[in-house]
Amino acid sequence: MAPKKVLDPENINENIKKLVYAVRGELYIRASELQKEGKKIIFTNVGNPHALGQKPLTFPRQVVALCQAPFLMDDLNVDILFPADAIARAKHYLSYTSGGLGAYSDSRGLPGIRKDVADFIMRRDGYPSDPELIFLTDGASKGVTHLLNILIRNENDGVLCPIPQYPLYSATIQLVGGTLVPYYLSEEAGWGLDVKEMRSQVLEARKKGITVRGLVFINPGNPTGQCLSEANLRELIQFCYEEHIVLLADEVYQQNIYQDERPFISAKKVLMDMGPPYSNNVELASFHTVSKGYWGECGQRGAYFELTNMHPKTVDELYKVASIALSPNVPGQIFVGLMVNPPKPGDISYPKFAEESKAILDSLRRRAHMMTDGFNSCRNVTCNFTEGAMYSFPKIKLPAAAIAAAKRAGKAPDVFYCLKLLEATGISTVPGSGFGQKEGTFHVRTTILPSEDDIPEVMRMFKTFNEDFMAQYEGPQSRL
Ligand code: DCS
């Protein structure tokens, strides 16, 4: 018999075996298989706009193209191919580097871009931001990992996470060996966040010997799509102050807002508005990325996080951790630079940039309505409006017979439903269990990213499937 492998699955890191990341889980794997077999799959499982046909914004790509191929700027035709402001911007970014995009940067990112990020935060919030406390990272995911890594010492350290939550958090907490302490969002209250619920979860955790050291919130929410009010943010900050908890503010969807009642407000601004003792005590890490918004540049892996009220020695330790990977990718950093300093009125490229970005946002807003209304017109389906972010998270009331059938098939009921949806329509979603949901409730997450022209057909297919599914397990719709 061959000797056991060193990396026998029995012997690998237990934390890796235990972690689950549903966004690329069973449903995604089955969808990929069906695609190989020739079935048309609509991938609504990942918030990956360009994969669903969103066109890149022109100006940022022109600038990065020139940064990647600076010799183009020596070509006599460059002025015909590229607008003067793109050329000027490319030269400007290259002056930030020591050796262009092919050279490592500082492990926190290029100082010039970090300064641009700090200026952006200052303009956005009205409070100063220190470039030394800004780290550029390969996607926000990397920054979140750094923070969870430094926060969690062992399994007795807990991090409060919303349920439902984006599984980057549950998976990374598992990976670094900590404990997720859930706080449930209230679906009935538009996925609002309830500090009383958090407090009781902290007490429960303490009884089990867990020290709650961090609190994650996602605003606008993934998968839940809610936008937090200023009052809610204040409560959160006060809670973190009283309980001595670090706040992790995932604000990657800050540009994706589809209603006017609750515009995006950053946790940093609310914290500063609150004044002492909050503004000078509560430790905050805020995350932003080029993957979302009207940029959707997921593949570029550009992001930043900003630290507030952190001990300088802890900042140094984070710098040390970032330096293990030497340098965040430099093209991604240029995208961050462009995101925080897009063309301004009066610039040659401004009209086109404004038109392109507005068209994307306006369309996303319409799509948010189309999806929500579509779901709410389906039997046994209810869906809160997608106020922000990129997802719809309808609740599916599954008949008892469907739950029993799922059990016989050895599947969680929502996985069963999503697999049937996939097989029948090619729509690839993520079951609610991948994000966590209240016991006995079932959800499906879809992105709102299929093109506006495709959405009516996607919703029609969903509705037909759902009607057939419900009829199969519940009998035909009774006439009221
Ligand atoms: N935070 C949240 C709330 C996210 O939804 C995502 C990505 C990230 C962080 C990480 O983004 P980047 O690493 O690309 O900057 N969202 C995933 C999702 O739910 N679907 O697609 C990706």
Coordinates of C-alpha atoms and ligand atoms in Angstrom, one line a residue:
M1 CA 0.0 0.0 0.0
A2 CA 1.3 3.5 -0.9
P3 CA 2.3 5.5 2.2
K4 CA -0.2 8.1 3.3
K5 CA 0.5 11.5 1.8
V6 CA 1.9 14.2 4.0
L7 CA -1.0 16.3 2.7
D8 CA -3.5 13.6 3.3
P9 CA -6.9 15.3 3.6
E10 CA -7.1 13.8 7.1
N11 CA -3.9 15.6 8.1
I12 CA -4.4 19.1 6.7
N13 CA -5.2 22.2 8.8
E14 CA -8.5 21.5 10.5
N15 CA -9.6 25.1 10.2
I16 CA -9.4 24.8 6.4
K17 CA -11.5 21.6 6.4
K18 CA -14.2 23.3 8.5
L19 CA -14.5 26.5 6.6
V20 CA -17.3 27.0 4.1
Y21 CA -17.5 29.6 1.4
A22 CA -20.8 29.3 -0.3
V23 CA -20.4 32.0 -3.0
R24 CA -18.2 29.5 -4.8
G25 CA -19.8 26.4 -3.2
E26 CA -21.9 23.4 -4.3
L27 CA -24.3 25.5 -6.5
Y28 CA -21.4 27.2 -8.3
I29 CA -19.7 23.9 -8.9
R30 CA -22.8 22.3 -10.3
A31 CA -23.4 25.4 -12.5
S32 CA -19.9 25.1 -13.9
E33 CA -20.5 21.4 -14.7
L34 CA -23.8 22.2 -16.5
Q35 CA -22.0 25.0 -18.4
K36 CA -19.4 22.5 -19.6
E37 CA -22.2 20.2 -20.8
G38 CA -23.4 23.1 -22.9
K39 CA -26.2 24.5 -20.8
K40 CA -26.6 28.3 -20.8
I41 CA -25.9 29.5 -17.2
I42 CA -26.8 32.9 -15.9
F43 CA -24.2 33.5 -13.1
T44 CA -26.0 35.6 -10.6
N45 CA -24.1 34.0 -7.7
V46 CA -21.2 36.5 -7.6
G47 CA -21.2 40.3 -7.6
N48 CA -18.9 40.3 -10.7
P49 CA -20.4 43.0 -12.9
H50 CA -18.0 42.8 -15.9
A51 CA -18.7 39.0 -16.1
L52 CA -22.3 39.9 -16.8
G53 CA -21.5 42.4 -19.5
Q54 CA -20.9 45.7 -17.7
K55 CA -18.4 47.7 -19.8
P56 CA -15.4 49.1 -18.1
L57 CA -15.3 52.9 -17.7
T58 CA -13.1 54.4 -20.5
F59 CA -10.9 56.9 -18.7
P60 CA -9.5 54.6 -16.0
R61 CA -8.6 51.9 -18.6
Q62 CA -6.9 54.5 -20.8
V63 CA -4.8 55.7 -17.9
V64 CA -3.9 52.2 -16.8
A65 CA -3.1 51.1 -20.4
L66 CA -0.7 54.0 -20.6
C67 CA 0.9 53.1 -17.3
Q68 CA 1.3 49.5 -18.4
A69 CA 2.8 50.5 -21.8
P70 CA 4.5 53.9 -21.2
F71 CA 6.3 53.6 -24.5
L72 CA 2.9 54.4 -26.2
M73 CA 3.4 57.9 -24.9
D74 CA 6.5 58.2 -27.1
D75 CA 4.4 57.4 -30.2
L76 CA 3.5 60.3 -32.4
N77 CA -0.1 59.1 -32.6
V78 CA -0.6 59.0 -28.8
D79 CA -2.6 62.3 -28.9
I80 CA -5.0 60.8 -31.4
L81 CA -5.5 57.6 -29.4
F82 CA -5.7 59.0 -25.9
P83 CA -7.1 62.2 -24.4
A84 CA -4.6 64.6 -23.0
D85 CA -5.9 64.3 -19.4
A86 CA -5.4 60.5 -19.6
I87 CA -1.8 61.0 -20.8
A88 CA -1.2 63.5 -18.0
R89 CA -2.7 61.3 -15.4
A90 CA -0.6 58.3 -16.5
K91 CA 2.6 60.3 -16.3
H92 CA 1.4 61.5 -12.8
Y93 CA 0.9 58.0 -11.5
L94 CA 4.2 56.8 -13.0
S95 CA 5.9 59.6 -11.1
Y96 CA 4.5 58.0 -7.9
T97 CA 6.3 54.7 -8.6
S98 CA 10.0 53.9 -8.6
G99 CA 10.2 51.9 -11.8
G100 CA 6.6 51.8 -13.1
L101 CA 4.0 49.1 -12.6
G102 CA 6.6 46.4 -12.8
A103 CA 8.3 47.4 -9.5
Y104 CA 7.1 46.4 -6.0
S105 CA 5.7 49.3 -4.0
D106 CA 5.8 49.9 -0.3
S107 CA 3.9 47.1 1.4
R108 CA 1.1 49.6 2.4
G109 CA 0.9 50.8 -1.2
L110 CA 2.3 53.8 -3.1
P111 CA 2.6 56.9 -0.8
G112 CA 1.1 59.1 -3.5
I113 CA -2.0 57.0 -3.9
R114 CA -2.4 56.7 -0.1
K115 CA -2.3 60.5 0.0
D116 CA -5.0 60.7 -2.7
V117 CA -7.1 58.3 -0.7
A118 CA -6.7 60.4 2.4
D119 CA -7.8 63.5 0.4
F120 CA -10.8 61.6 -0.9
I121 CA -11.8 60.7 2.7
M122 CA -11.4 64.2 3.8
R123 CA -13.6 65.5 1.0
R124 CA -16.2 62.8 1.7
D125 CA -16.4 63.1 5.4
G126 CA -15.2 66.5 6.2
Y127 CA -12.5 65.2 8.6
P128 CA -8.8 64.8 8.1
S129 CA -7.4 61.4 7.2
D130 CA -3.8 60.4 7.6
P131 CA -2.1 58.6 4.6
E132 CA 0.1 56.7 7.1
L133 CA -3.0 55.0 8.4
I134 CA -4.2 53.9 5.0
F135 CA -3.2 50.5 3.5
L136 CA -3.7 49.6 -0.1
T137 CA -4.6 45.9 -0.5
D138 CA -5.3 43.3 -3.2
G139 CA -9.1 43.6 -2.9
A140 CA -10.9 44.4 0.3
S141 CA -10.8 40.7 1.1
K142 CA -7.1 40.9 1.8
G143 CA -7.5 43.8 4.2
V144 CA -10.3 42.1 6.1
T145 CA -8.0 39.1 6.5
H146 CA -5.2 41.2 7.9
L147 CA -7.6 42.8 10.4
L148 CA -9.2 39.5 11.5
N149 CA -5.7 38.0 11.8
I150 CA -4.4 40.7 14.1
L151 CA -7.7 40.7 16.1
I152 CA -8.1 37.0 16.8
R153 CA -5.6 35.3 19.1
N154 CA -7.4 32.0 19.6
E155 CA -10.8 30.3 19.6
N156 CA -11.8 32.2 22.7
D157 CA -11.8 35.5 20.7
G158 CA -15.1 36.3 19.2
V159 CA -16.1 38.6 16.3
L160 CA -19.7 39.8 16.1
C161 CA -21.0 39.3 12.5
P162 CA -24.4 40.1 11.0
I163 CA -26.5 37.1 10.1
P164 CA -27.0 36.9 7.1
Q165 CA -23.4 37.9 6.3
Y166 CA -21.1 37.7 3.4
P167 CA -19.1 34.5 4.1
L168 CA -15.7 36.2 3.7
Y169 CA -16.2 36.9 7.4
S170 CA -17.3 33.5 8.6
A171 CA -14.7 31.7 6.5
T172 CA -11.8 33.9 7.5
I173 CA -12.7 33.8 11.2
Q174 CA -12.7 30.0 10.9
L175 CA -9.4 30.1 9.0
V176 CA -7.6 32.1 11.6
G177 CA -9.1 30.0 14.4
G178 CA -11.5 32.5 16.1
T179 CA -15.2 32.3 17.0
L180 CA -18.0 34.0 15.1
V181 CA -20.6 35.5 17.4
P182 CA -23.8 36.1 15.4
Y183 CA -26.2 39.0 15.6
Y184 CA -29.4 38.6 13.6
L185 CA -30.6 41.3 11.3
S186 CA -34.4 41.7 11.4
E187 CA -35.9 41.0 8.0
E188 CA -39.3 42.4 9.2
A189 CA -37.5 45.7 9.9
G190 CA -35.9 45.9 6.5
W191 CA -32.8 44.0 7.7
G192 CA -32.3 46.6 10.3
L193 CA -29.6 46.2 12.9
D194 CA -30.6 45.9 16.6
V195 CA -28.1 46.8 19.3
K196 CA -30.2 45.0 22.0
E197 CA -29.7 41.8 20.0
M198 CA -26.0 42.5 19.9
R199 CA -25.8 43.1 23.6
S200 CA -27.6 39.8 24.4
Q201 CA -25.3 37.9 22.0
V202 CA -22.2 39.4 23.7
L203 CA -23.6 38.3 27.1
E204 CA -24.2 34.8 25.8
A205 CA -20.7 34.6 24.3
R206 CA -19.2 35.7 27.6
K207 CA -21.0 33.0 29.4
K208 CA -19.1 30.6 27.1
G209 CA -15.8 32.2 27.9
I210 CA -15.5 34.1 24.7
T211 CA -14.1 37.6 24.6
V212 CA -15.8 39.6 21.9
R213 CA -13.2 41.8 20.3
G214 CA -14.6 42.9 17.0
L215 CA -17.8 43.8 15.3
V216 CA -18.4 43.6 11.6
F217 CA -21.1 45.5 9.8
I218 CA -21.7 45.7 6.0
N219 CA -23.2 49.0 4.8
P220 CA -24.9 48.8 2.3
G221 CA -25.5 45.2 3.2
N222 CA -24.5 42.0 1.5
P223 CA -26.6 39.9 0.9
T224 CA -29.4 41.9 2.5
G225 CA -29.1 45.2 0.6
Q226 CA -30.1 47.6 3.4
C227 CA -28.6 51.0 4.0
L228 CA -28.0 52.0 7.6
S229 CA -29.3 55.2 9.0
E230 CA -27.1 57.6 10.8
A231 CA -29.0 56.9 14.1
N232 CA -28.2 53.2 13.6
L233 CA -24.5 53.9 13.1
R234 CA -24.4 56.1 16.2
E235 CA -25.9 53.3 18.3
L236 CA -23.3 50.9 16.9
I237 CA -20.4 53.1 17.7
Q238 CA -21.7 53.8 21.2
F239 CA -22.1 50.0 21.7
C240 CA -18.5 49.4 20.5
Y241 CA -17.3 52.1 22.9
E242 CA -19.2 50.7 25.9
E243 CA -18.2 47.1 25.2
H244 CA -14.6 47.9 24.2
I245 CA -14.9 46.4 20.7
V246 CA -13.1 47.2 17.4
L247 CA -15.4 48.2 14.6
L248 CA -14.9 46.7 11.2
A249 CA -16.8 48.8 8.7
D250 CA -17.3 47.1 5.4
E251 CA -18.2 49.9 3.1
V252 CA -17.4 48.4 -0.3
Y253 CA -20.8 49.2 -1.7
Q254 CA -20.8 52.9 -0.8
Q255 CA -21.5 54.0 -4.3
N256 CA -24.3 51.5 -4.8
I257 CA -27.3 53.3 -3.4
Y258 CA -30.8 53.0 -5.0
Q259 CA -33.0 55.2 -2.8
D260 CA -32.7 58.8 -1.6
E261 CA -33.9 58.5 2.0
R262 CA -30.7 57.1 3.4
P263 CA -27.6 58.2 1.5
F264 CA -24.4 56.5 2.3
I265 CA -22.7 57.9 5.5
S266 CA -19.4 56.5 6.5
A267 CA -18.8 55.1 10.0
K268 CA -15.7 57.4 10.2
K269 CA -17.8 60.5 9.6
V270 CA -20.4 59.4 12.2
L271 CA -17.7 58.6 14.7
M272 CA -16.0 62.0 14.2
D273 CA -19.4 63.8 14.4
M274 CA -20.0 62.1 17.8
G275 CA -17.0 63.8 19.3
P276 CA -15.1 62.6 22.4
P277 CA -15.0 60.2 24.1
Y278 CA -16.1 58.2 21.0
S279 CA -14.1 60.0 18.3
N280 CA -10.8 59.6 20.1
N281 CA -11.4 56.1 21.4
V282 CA -13.4 53.7 19.2
E283 CA -11.0 51.7 17.1
L284 CA -12.2 51.6 13.5
A285 CA -11.1 49.9 10.3
S286 CA -13.0 50.9 7.2
F287 CA -12.8 49.1 3.9
H288 CA -13.4 50.2 0.3
T289 CA -12.7 48.6 -3.1
V290 CA -12.7 49.1 -6.9
S291 CA -14.6 45.8 -7.3
K292 CA -18.0 47.4 -6.6
G293 CA -19.7 50.7 -7.3
Y294 CA -20.0 51.7 -11.0
W295 CA -16.4 50.5 -11.4
G296 CA -17.0 46.8 -10.9
E297 CA -13.3 46.2 -11.5
C298 CA -13.2 42.9 -9.5
G299 CA -10.4 41.4 -11.4
Q300 CA -8.0 44.3 -10.8
R301 CA -7.9 43.6 -7.0
G302 CA -7.6 47.2 -5.9
A303 CA -8.8 48.3 -2.4
Y304 CA -7.8 50.2 0.7
F305 CA -8.5 50.2 4.4
E306 CA -8.3 53.2 6.8
L307 CA -7.4 52.8 10.4
T308 CA -8.7 55.2 13.1
N309 CA -7.7 55.3 16.8
M310 CA -5.4 52.3 16.5
H311 CA -2.3 52.1 18.6
P312 CA 0.7 53.1 16.6
K313 CA 2.6 49.9 17.5
T314 CA -0.4 47.9 16.3
V315 CA -0.3 49.8 13.0
D316 CA 3.4 48.8 12.8
E317 CA 2.5 45.2 13.4
L318 CA -0.1 45.4 10.6
Y319 CA 2.6 46.9 8.3
K320 CA 4.9 44.0 9.2
V321 CA 2.1 41.5 8.2
A322 CA 1.5 43.3 4.9
S323 CA 5.2 43.3 4.2
I324 CA 5.3 39.5 4.1
A325 CA 3.6 39.8 0.7
L326 CA 6.0 42.6 -0.2
S327 CA 3.6 44.7 -2.2
P328 CA -0.1 44.9 -3.1
N329 CA -0.4 44.7 -6.9
V330 CA 0.5 48.0 -8.4
P331 CA -2.0 48.2 -11.3
G332 CA -4.8 47.7 -8.7
Q333 CA -3.4 50.6 -6.7
I334 CA -3.7 52.9 -9.8
F335 CA -7.4 51.9 -10.0
V336 CA -7.8 52.9 -6.4
G337 CA -6.1 56.2 -7.2
L338 CA -8.5 56.7 -10.1
M339 CA -11.6 55.8 -8.0
V340 CA -10.7 58.3 -5.3
N341 CA -9.8 61.0 -7.9
P342 CA -12.0 60.6 -11.0
P343 CA -12.2 63.2 -13.7
K344 CA -13.7 66.5 -12.5
P345 CA -16.0 69.0 -14.3
G346 CA -13.8 70.9 -16.8
D347 CA -11.5 68.0 -17.5
I348 CA -11.6 66.7 -21.1
S349 CA -12.7 63.2 -20.0
Y350 CA -15.3 64.4 -17.5
P351 CA -18.4 64.4 -19.7
K352 CA -17.8 60.8 -20.9
F353 CA -16.9 59.6 -17.5
A354 CA -19.9 61.2 -15.9
E355 CA -22.2 59.8 -18.6
E356 CA -20.8 56.3 -18.3
S357 CA -20.9 56.1 -14.5
K358 CA -24.4 57.7 -14.3
A359 CA -25.7 55.2 -16.9
I360 CA -24.5 52.3 -14.8
L361 CA -25.9 53.6 -11.5
D362 CA -29.2 54.6 -13.1
S363 CA -29.6 51.1 -14.6
L364 CA -28.7 49.4 -11.4
R365 CA -31.3 51.4 -9.6
R366 CA -33.9 50.3 -12.2
R367 CA -32.7 46.7 -11.9
A368 CA -33.0 46.8 -8.1
H369 CA -36.7 47.6 -8.6
M370 CA -37.3 45.1 -11.3
M371 CA -35.8 42.3 -9.3
T372 CA -37.6 43.1 -6.0
D373 CA -40.9 43.6 -7.7
G374 CA -40.4 40.4 -9.7
F375 CA -39.8 38.4 -6.6
N376 CA -42.7 39.9 -4.7
S377 CA -45.0 38.9 -7.5
C378 CA -44.1 35.2 -7.0
R379 CA -46.0 32.7 -5.0
N380 CA -44.6 32.1 -1.4
V381 CA -41.8 34.7 -2.1
T382 CA -41.3 38.0 -0.2
C383 CA -38.4 40.3 -0.8
N384 CA -37.2 43.5 0.9
F385 CA -36.2 46.3 -1.5
T386 CA -32.6 46.3 -2.5
E387 CA -31.8 49.8 -1.1
G388 CA -28.1 49.4 -1.9
A389 CA -25.3 47.0 -2.8
M390 CA -25.8 44.4 -5.7
Y391 CA -28.1 41.7 -4.4
S392 CA -31.7 40.6 -3.8
F393 CA -32.3 38.2 -0.9
P394 CA -35.9 37.0 -1.2
K395 CA -37.4 34.8 1.4
I396 CA -38.9 31.6 0.0
K397 CA -41.7 29.9 2.1
L398 CA -41.0 26.3 1.3
P399 CA -43.9 23.8 1.7
A400 CA -43.4 21.0 4.2
A401 CA -43.4 18.4 1.4
A402 CA -40.4 20.2 -0.3
I403 CA -38.5 20.3 3.0
A404 CA -39.2 16.5 3.4
A405 CA -38.0 15.9 -0.2
A406 CA -34.8 17.9 0.5
K407 CA -34.2 15.8 3.6
R408 CA -34.6 12.6 1.6
A409 CA -32.1 14.0 -1.0
G410 CA -29.7 14.8 1.9
K411 CA -29.7 18.5 1.1
A412 CA -30.5 21.6 3.1
P413 CA -34.0 22.8 1.9
D414 CA -32.7 26.0 0.3
V415 CA -29.8 24.2 -1.4
F416 CA -32.5 21.8 -2.8
Y417 CA -34.6 24.7 -4.1
C418 CA -31.6 26.5 -5.7
L419 CA -30.3 23.3 -7.3
K420 CA -33.8 22.7 -8.8
L421 CA -33.8 26.3 -10.0
L422 CA -30.4 25.9 -11.6
E423 CA -31.3 22.7 -13.4
A424 CA -34.6 24.1 -14.7
T425 CA -33.5 27.6 -15.7
G426 CA -29.7 27.9 -15.7
I427 CA -30.0 30.6 -13.0
S428 CA -27.1 30.1 -10.6
T429 CA -27.8 31.6 -7.2
V430 CA -26.5 31.1 -3.7
P431 CA -28.8 29.5 -1.0
G432 CA -29.4 31.6 2.1
S433 CA -27.8 29.0 4.3
G434 CA -24.4 30.1 2.8
F435 CA -24.9 33.5 4.5
G436 CA -26.8 32.3 7.6
Q437 CA -30.5 32.9 8.2
K438 CA -33.0 32.6 11.0
E439 CA -33.8 28.9 11.9
G440 CA -36.7 27.7 9.8
T441 CA -36.5 30.5 7.2
F442 CA -35.1 30.0 3.7
H443 CA -33.7 32.5 1.2
V444 CA -32.0 32.8 -2.1
R445 CA -29.4 35.4 -3.0
T446 CA -29.2 36.7 -6.6
T447 CA -27.2 39.6 -7.9
I448 CA -29.1 42.4 -9.6
L449 CA -26.4 42.4 -12.3
P450 CA -27.9 40.6 -15.3
S451 CA -28.3 43.3 -18.1
E452 CA -31.4 45.3 -18.0
D453 CA -32.6 43.7 -21.2
D454 CA -32.2 40.2 -19.8
I455 CA -33.9 40.8 -16.4
P456 CA -37.5 40.4 -17.6
E457 CA -36.6 37.0 -19.1
V458 CA -34.6 36.0 -15.9
M459 CA -37.6 36.9 -13.7
R460 CA -40.1 35.2 -16.0
M461 CA -38.0 32.0 -15.8
F462 CA -37.8 32.3 -12.1
K463 CA -41.5 32.8 -11.7
T464 CA -42.4 29.9 -13.9
F465 CA -40.0 27.6 -12.1
N466 CA -41.2 28.8 -8.7
E467 CA -44.8 28.3 -9.6
D468 CA -44.1 24.7 -10.8
F469 CA -42.0 24.0 -7.7
M470 CA -44.8 25.2 -5.4
A471 CA -47.5 23.4 -7.3
Q472 CA -45.4 20.2 -7.1
Y473 CA -45.0 20.3 -3.4
E474 CA -48.1 22.2 -2.3
G475 CA -50.7 21.6 -5.0
P476 CA -52.0 24.2 -7.5
Q477 CA -52.5 27.8 -6.3
S478 CA -55.9 28.1 -4.7
R479 CA -58.1 30.8 -6.0
L480 CA -58.7 33.4 -3.3
Ligands
DCS1 N1 -16.9 42.9 1.4 C1 -18.1 42.6 0.9 C2 -19.3 42.9 1.7 C3 -18.2 42.0 -0.4 O1 -19.4 41.7 -0.8 C4 -17.1 41.7 -1.1 C5 -17.1 40.9 -2.4 C6 -15.8 42.0 -0.5 C7 -15.8 42.6 0.7 C8 -14.5 41.7 -1.2 O2 -14.3 42.5 -2.3 P1 -12.9 42.6 -3.0 O3 -12.0 41.6 -2.4 O4 -13.1 42.2 -4.5 O5 -12.5 44.0 -2.9 N2 -18.4 40.4 -2.7 C9 -18.5 39.0 -3.2 C10 -19.9 38.6 -3.3 O6 -20.7 38.5 -2.5 N3 -20.1 38.4 -4.6 O7 -19.0 38.6 -5.3 C11 -17.9 38.8 -4.5

